[in-house]
Short mmCIF file of C-alpha atoms in Angstrom, two decimals:
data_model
loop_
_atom_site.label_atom_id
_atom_site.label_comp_id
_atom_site.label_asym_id
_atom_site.label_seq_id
_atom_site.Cartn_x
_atom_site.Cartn_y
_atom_site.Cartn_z
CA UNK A 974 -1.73 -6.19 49.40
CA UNK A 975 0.17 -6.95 46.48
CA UNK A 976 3.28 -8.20 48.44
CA UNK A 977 0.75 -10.63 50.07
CA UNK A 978 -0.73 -12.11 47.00
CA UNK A 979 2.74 -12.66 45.39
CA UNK A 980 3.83 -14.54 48.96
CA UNK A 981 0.63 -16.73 48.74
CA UNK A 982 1.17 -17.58 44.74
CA UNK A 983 4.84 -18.30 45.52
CA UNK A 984 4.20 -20.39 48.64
CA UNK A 985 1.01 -22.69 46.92
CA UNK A 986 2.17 -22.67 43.50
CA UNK A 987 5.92 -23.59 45.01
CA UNK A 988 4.38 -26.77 46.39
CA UNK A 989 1.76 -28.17 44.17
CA UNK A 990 4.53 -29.75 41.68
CA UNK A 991 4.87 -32.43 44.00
CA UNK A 992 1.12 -32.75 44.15
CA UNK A 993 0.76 -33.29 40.83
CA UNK A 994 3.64 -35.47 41.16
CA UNK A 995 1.54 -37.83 43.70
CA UNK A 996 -1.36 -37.76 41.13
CA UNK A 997 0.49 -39.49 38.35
CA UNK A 998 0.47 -43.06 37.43
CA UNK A 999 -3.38 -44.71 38.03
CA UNK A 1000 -6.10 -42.44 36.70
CA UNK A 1001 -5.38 -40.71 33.38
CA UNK A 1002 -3.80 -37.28 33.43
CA UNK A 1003 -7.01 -35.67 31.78
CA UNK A 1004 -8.86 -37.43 34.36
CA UNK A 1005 -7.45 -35.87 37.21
CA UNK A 1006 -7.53 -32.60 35.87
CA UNK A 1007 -11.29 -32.77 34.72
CA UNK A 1008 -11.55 -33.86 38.61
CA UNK A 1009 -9.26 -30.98 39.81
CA UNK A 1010 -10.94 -28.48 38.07
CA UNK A 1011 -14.65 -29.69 38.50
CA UNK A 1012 -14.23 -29.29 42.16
CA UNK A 1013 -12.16 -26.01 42.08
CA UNK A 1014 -14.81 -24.42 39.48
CA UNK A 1015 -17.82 -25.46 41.56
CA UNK A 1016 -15.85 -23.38 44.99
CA UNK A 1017 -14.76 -21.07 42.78
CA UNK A 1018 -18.75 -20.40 41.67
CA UNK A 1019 -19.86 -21.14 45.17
CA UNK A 1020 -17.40 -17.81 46.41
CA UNK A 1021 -18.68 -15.52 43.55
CA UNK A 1022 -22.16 -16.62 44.69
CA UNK A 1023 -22.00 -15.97 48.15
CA UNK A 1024 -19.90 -12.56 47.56
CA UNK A 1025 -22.68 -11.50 45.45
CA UNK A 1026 -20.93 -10.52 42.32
CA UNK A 1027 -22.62 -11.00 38.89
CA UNK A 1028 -22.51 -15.03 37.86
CA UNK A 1029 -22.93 -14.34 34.24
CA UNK A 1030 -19.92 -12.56 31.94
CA UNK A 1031 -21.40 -10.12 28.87
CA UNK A 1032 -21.25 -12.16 25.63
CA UNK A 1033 -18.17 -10.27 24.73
CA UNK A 1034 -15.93 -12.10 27.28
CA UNK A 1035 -17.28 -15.26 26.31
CA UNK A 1036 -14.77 -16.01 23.50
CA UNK A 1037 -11.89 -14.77 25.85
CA UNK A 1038 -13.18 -17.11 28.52
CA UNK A 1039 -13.30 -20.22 25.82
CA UNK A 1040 -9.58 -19.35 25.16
CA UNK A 1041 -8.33 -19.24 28.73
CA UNK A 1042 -10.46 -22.31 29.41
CA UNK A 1043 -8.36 -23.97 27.04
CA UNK A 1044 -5.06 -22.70 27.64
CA UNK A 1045 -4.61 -22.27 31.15
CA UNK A 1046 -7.39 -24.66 32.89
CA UNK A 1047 -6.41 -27.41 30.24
CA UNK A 1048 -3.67 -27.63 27.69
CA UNK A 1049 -1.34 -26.34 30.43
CA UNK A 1050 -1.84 -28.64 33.05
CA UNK A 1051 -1.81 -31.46 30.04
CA UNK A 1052 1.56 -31.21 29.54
CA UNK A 1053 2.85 -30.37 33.11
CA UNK A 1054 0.90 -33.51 34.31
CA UNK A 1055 3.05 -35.70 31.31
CA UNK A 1056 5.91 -34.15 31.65
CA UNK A 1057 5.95 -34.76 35.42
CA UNK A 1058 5.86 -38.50 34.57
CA UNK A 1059 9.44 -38.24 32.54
CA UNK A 1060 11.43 -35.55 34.80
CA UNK A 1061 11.10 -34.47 38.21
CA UNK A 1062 8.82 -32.20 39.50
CA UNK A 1063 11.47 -29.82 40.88
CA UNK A 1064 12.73 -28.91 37.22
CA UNK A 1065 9.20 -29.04 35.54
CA UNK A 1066 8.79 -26.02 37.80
CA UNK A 1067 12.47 -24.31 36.56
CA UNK A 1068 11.40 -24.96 33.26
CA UNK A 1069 7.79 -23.31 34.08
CA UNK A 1070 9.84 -20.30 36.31
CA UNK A 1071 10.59 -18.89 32.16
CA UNK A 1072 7.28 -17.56 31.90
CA UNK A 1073 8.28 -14.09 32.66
CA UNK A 1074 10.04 -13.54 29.29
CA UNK A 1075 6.93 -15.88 27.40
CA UNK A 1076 4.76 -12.97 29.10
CA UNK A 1077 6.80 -10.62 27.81
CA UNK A 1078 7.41 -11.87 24.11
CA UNK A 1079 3.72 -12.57 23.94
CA UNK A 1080 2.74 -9.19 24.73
CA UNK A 1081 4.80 -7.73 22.41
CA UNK A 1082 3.33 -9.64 19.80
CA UNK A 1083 -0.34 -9.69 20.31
CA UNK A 1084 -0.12 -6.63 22.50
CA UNK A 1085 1.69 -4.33 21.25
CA UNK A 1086 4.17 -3.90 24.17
CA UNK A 1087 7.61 -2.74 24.02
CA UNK A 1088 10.01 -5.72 24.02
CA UNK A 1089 13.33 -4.26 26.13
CA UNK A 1090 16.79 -5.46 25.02
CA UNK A 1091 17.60 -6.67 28.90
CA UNK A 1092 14.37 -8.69 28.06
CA UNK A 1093 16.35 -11.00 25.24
CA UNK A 1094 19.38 -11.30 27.19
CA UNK A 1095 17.38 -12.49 30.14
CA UNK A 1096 15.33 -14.98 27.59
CA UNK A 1097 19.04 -16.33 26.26
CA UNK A 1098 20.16 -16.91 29.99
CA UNK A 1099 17.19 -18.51 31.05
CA UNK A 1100 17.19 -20.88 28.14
CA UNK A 1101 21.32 -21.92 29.31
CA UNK A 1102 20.59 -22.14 32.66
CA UNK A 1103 17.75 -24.77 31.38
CA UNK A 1104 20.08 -26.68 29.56
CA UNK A 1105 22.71 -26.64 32.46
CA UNK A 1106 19.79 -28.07 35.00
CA UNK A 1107 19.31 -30.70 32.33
CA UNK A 1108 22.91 -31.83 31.41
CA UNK A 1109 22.86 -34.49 33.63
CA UNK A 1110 19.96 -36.15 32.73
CA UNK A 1111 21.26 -34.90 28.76
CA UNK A 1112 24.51 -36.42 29.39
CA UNK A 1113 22.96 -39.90 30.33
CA UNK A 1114 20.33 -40.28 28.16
CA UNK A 1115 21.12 -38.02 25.39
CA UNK A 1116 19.70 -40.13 22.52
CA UNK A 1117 16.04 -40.28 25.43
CA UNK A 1118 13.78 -39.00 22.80
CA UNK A 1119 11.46 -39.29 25.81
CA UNK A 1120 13.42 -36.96 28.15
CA UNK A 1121 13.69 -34.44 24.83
CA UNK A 1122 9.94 -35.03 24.80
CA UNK A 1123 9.36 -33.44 29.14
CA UNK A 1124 11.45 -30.37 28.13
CA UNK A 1125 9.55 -29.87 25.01
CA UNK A 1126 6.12 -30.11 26.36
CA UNK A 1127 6.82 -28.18 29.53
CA UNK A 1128 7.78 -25.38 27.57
CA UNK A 1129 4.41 -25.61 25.45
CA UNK A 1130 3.11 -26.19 28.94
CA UNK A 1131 4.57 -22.29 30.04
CA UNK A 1132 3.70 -20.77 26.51
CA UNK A 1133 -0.27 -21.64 27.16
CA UNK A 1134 0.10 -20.15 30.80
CA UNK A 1135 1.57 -17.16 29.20
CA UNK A 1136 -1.40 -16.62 26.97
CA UNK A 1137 -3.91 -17.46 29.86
CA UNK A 1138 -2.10 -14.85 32.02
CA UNK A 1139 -2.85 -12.10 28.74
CA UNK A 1140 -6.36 -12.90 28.30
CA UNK A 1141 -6.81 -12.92 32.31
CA UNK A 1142 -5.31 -9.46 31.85
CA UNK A 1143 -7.48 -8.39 28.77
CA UNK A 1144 -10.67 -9.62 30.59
CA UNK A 1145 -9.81 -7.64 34.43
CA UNK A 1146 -9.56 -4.54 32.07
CA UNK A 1147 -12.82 -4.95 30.39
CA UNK A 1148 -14.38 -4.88 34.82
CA UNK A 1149 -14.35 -8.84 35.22
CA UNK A 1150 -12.72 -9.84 38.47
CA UNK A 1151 -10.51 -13.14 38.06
CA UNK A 1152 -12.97 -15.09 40.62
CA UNK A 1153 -15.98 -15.12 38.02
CA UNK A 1154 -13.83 -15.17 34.74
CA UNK A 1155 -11.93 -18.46 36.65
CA UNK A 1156 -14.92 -19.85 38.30
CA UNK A 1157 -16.09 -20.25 34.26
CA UNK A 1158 -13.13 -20.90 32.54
CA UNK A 1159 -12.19 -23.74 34.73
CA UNK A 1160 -15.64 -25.31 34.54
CA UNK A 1161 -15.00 -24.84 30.58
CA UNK A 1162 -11.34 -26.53 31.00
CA UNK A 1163 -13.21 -29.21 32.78
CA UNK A 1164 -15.47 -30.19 30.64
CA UNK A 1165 -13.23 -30.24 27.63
CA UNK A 1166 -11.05 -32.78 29.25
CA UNK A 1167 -13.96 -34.71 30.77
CA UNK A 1168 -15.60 -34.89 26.59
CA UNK A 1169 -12.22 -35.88 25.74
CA UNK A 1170 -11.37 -38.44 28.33
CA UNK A 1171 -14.53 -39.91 27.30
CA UNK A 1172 -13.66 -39.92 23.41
CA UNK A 1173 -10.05 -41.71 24.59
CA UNK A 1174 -11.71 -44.45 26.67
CA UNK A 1175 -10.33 -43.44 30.07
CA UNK A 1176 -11.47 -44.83 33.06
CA UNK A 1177 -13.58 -41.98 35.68
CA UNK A 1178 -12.42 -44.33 38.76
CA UNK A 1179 -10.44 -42.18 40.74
CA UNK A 1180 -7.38 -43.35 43.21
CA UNK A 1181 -8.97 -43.94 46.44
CA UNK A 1182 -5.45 -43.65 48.45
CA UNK A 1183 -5.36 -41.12 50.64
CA UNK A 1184 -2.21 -39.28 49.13
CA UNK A 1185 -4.32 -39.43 45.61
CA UNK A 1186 -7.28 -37.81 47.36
CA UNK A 1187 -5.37 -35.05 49.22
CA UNK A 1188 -3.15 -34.23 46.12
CA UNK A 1189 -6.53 -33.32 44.76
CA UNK A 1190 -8.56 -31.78 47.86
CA UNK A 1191 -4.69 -29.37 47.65
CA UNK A 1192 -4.86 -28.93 43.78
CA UNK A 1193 -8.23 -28.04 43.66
CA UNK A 1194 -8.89 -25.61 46.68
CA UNK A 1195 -5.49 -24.14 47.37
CA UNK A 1196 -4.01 -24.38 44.49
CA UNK A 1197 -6.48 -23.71 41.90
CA UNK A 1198 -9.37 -21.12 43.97
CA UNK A 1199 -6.90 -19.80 46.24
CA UNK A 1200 -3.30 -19.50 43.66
CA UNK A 1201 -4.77 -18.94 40.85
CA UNK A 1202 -7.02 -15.95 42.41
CA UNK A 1203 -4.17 -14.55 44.17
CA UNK A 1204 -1.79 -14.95 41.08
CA UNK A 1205 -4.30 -13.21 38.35
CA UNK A 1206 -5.62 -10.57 40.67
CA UNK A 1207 -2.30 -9.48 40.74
CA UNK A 1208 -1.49 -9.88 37.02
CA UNK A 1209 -4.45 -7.25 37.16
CA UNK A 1210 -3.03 -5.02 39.65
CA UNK A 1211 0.52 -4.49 38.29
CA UNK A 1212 0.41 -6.40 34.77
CA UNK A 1213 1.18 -10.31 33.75
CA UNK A 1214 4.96 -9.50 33.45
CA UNK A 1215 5.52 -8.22 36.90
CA UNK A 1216 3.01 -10.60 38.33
CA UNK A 1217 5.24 -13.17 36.71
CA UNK A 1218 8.13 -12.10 38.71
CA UNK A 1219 7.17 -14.78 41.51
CA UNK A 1220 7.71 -17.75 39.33
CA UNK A 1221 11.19 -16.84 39.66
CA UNK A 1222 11.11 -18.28 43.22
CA UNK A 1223 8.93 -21.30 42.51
CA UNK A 1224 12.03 -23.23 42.01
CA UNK A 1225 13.74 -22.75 45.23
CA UNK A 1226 10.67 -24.14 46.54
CA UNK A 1227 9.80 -26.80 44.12
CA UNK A 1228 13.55 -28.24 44.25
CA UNK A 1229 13.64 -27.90 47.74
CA UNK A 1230 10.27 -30.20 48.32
CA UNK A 1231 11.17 -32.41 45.27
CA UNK A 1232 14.79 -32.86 46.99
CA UNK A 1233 12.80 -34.39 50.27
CA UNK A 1234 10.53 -36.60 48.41
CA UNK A 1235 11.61 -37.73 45.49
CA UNK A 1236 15.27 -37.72 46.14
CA UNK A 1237 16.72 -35.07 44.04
CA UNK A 1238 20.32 -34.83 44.15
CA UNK A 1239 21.62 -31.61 43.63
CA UNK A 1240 25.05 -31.01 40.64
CA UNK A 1241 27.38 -28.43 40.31
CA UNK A 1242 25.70 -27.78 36.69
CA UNK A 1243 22.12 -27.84 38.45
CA UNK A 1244 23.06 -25.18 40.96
CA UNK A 1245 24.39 -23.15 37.53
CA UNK A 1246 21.68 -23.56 35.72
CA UNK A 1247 19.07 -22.90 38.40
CA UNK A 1248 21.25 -19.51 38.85
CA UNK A 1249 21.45 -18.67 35.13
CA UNK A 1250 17.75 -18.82 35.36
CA UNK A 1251 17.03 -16.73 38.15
CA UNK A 1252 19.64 -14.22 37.30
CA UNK A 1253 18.20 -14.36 33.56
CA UNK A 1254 14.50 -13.33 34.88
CA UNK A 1255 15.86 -10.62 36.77
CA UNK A 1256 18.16 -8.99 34.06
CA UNK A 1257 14.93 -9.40 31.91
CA UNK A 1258 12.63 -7.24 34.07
CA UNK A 1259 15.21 -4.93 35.33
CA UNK A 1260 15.01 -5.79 39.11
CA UNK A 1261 18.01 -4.84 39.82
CA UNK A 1262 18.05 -1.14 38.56
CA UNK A 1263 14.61 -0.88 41.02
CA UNK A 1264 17.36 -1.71 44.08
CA UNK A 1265 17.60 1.34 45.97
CA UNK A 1266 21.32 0.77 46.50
CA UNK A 1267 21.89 0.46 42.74
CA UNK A 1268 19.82 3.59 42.18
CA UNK A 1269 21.84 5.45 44.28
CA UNK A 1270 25.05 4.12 43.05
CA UNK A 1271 23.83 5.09 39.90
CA UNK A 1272 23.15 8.44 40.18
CA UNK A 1273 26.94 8.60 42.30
CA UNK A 1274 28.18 7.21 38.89
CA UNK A 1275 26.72 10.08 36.73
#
């Protein structure tokens, strides 16, 4: 079951960069996600309804479901949606594939969880191998304070998923399941964005084009009721920093789909950096002592 749900999160969330891609440029980014998130939190609803489980949280998760409406189901997708109009989608997702060690920093702090040394060293790889995917576009436009600007906000972006991912976490071990806690904290996203689009002025008249239209129908259903119930179930079932494991292969994905359609041409330092990062996630979360081979090559050793 679990090696399912991580295949499905890696295989949706892999894609949808480029769907957010094809969203940018007409209708406001708050706009769209208001839209995205109207229509996944009324499916999302619709599913709890017809499986029967309780619609309404107790008042104690209210709070936690104010703060994940916030963080994940809006200031997140804020800044992926600008910073996917300054760098391509491809590296928006490398940048995002860091939220392993942000999971693991941030429980430390407000959790209380034991921060491992491999966990640092994988944090200061990650960060190179960001800054080797980058170089070229550094290298060009180094005095860009807009390019400065994507990286920046796409790693506020990752720290706000990182905290949605902990108070999915806290709320699945207070009995919640993540289709009622998401079914409300999306419609709570949503509406904060819609109240605020509506302070800024922004026009409601969506993109009728059909790529506009099915970037959203594919935001909204698989990638928002389907990934993000497949992702935080499993942050439930083995924790947010192993669930976070699969954002190490978004990437692969993400570059490989954003190398078809937007024309992404691949570098030497690219190919570096998008190692470094892996290989940095990986140290961090000690995947490669779990090997069996290195187990037993261990114990040969001793």
């Amino acid at each position: 079951m679990n090696l399912l749900l991580y295949l499905t999160t890696v295989l949706i969330w892999g894609t949808t960069w480029i769907a957010i891609k094809w969203q940018t440029g007409v209708v406001a980014p708050p706009v769209s996600i208001a839209f995205r998130f109207i229509l996944a939190s009324i499916v999302m609803l619709a599913i709890v309804r017809i499986m029967r489980r309780p619609m309404r949280p107790p008042r104690a998760a209210w709070p936690l479901l104010f703060a994940q409406g916030l963080a994940l189901f809006c200031c997140n997708f804020l800044c992926f949606y600008y910073a996917e109009q300054i760098v391509p989608s491809g590296l928006v997702a490398v940048v995002f594939s860091t939220a392993p060690l942000f999971n693991a920093v941030n429980g430390r702090v407000f959790m209380g969880r034991t921060l491992q040394p491999s966990a640092i060293v994988g944090a200061v790889l990650g960060l190179v191998g960001i800054l080797f995917l980058f170089a070229p576009q550094v290298a060009s436009h180094a005095g860009d304070r807009t390019m400065w600007f994507g990286l920046a906000i796409t790693l506020v972006g990752t720290m706000c998923f990182s905290a949605g991912n902990l108070l999915s976490s806290r709320m699945q071990s207070m009995g919640l399941h993540p289709t009622v806690t998401n079914g409300w904290a999306m419609l709570i996203g949503a509406t904060v964005l819609t109240l605020g689009s509506l302070a800024a002025g922004f026009s409601f008249q969506p993109e009728w084009t059909p790529r506009y239209l099915g970037a959203l129908a594919y935001l909204a259903v698989p990638g928002s009721v389907i990934g993000f119930t497949a992702y935080l179930t499993l942050v439930g079932r083995i924790g947010p920093e192993r669930a976070a494991y699969c954002t190490v292969l978004f990437p692969f994905v993400a570059l490989a789909v954003s190398t078809v359609f937007e024309g992404y041409r691949w570098s030497v330092s690219a190919a570096v950096g998008l190692a470094l990062v892996v290989l940095g996630n990986l140290i961090a979360f000690n995947v490669f002592r779990r090997l069996p081979f290195l187990r037993a090559h261990g114990r040969a050793l001793r």
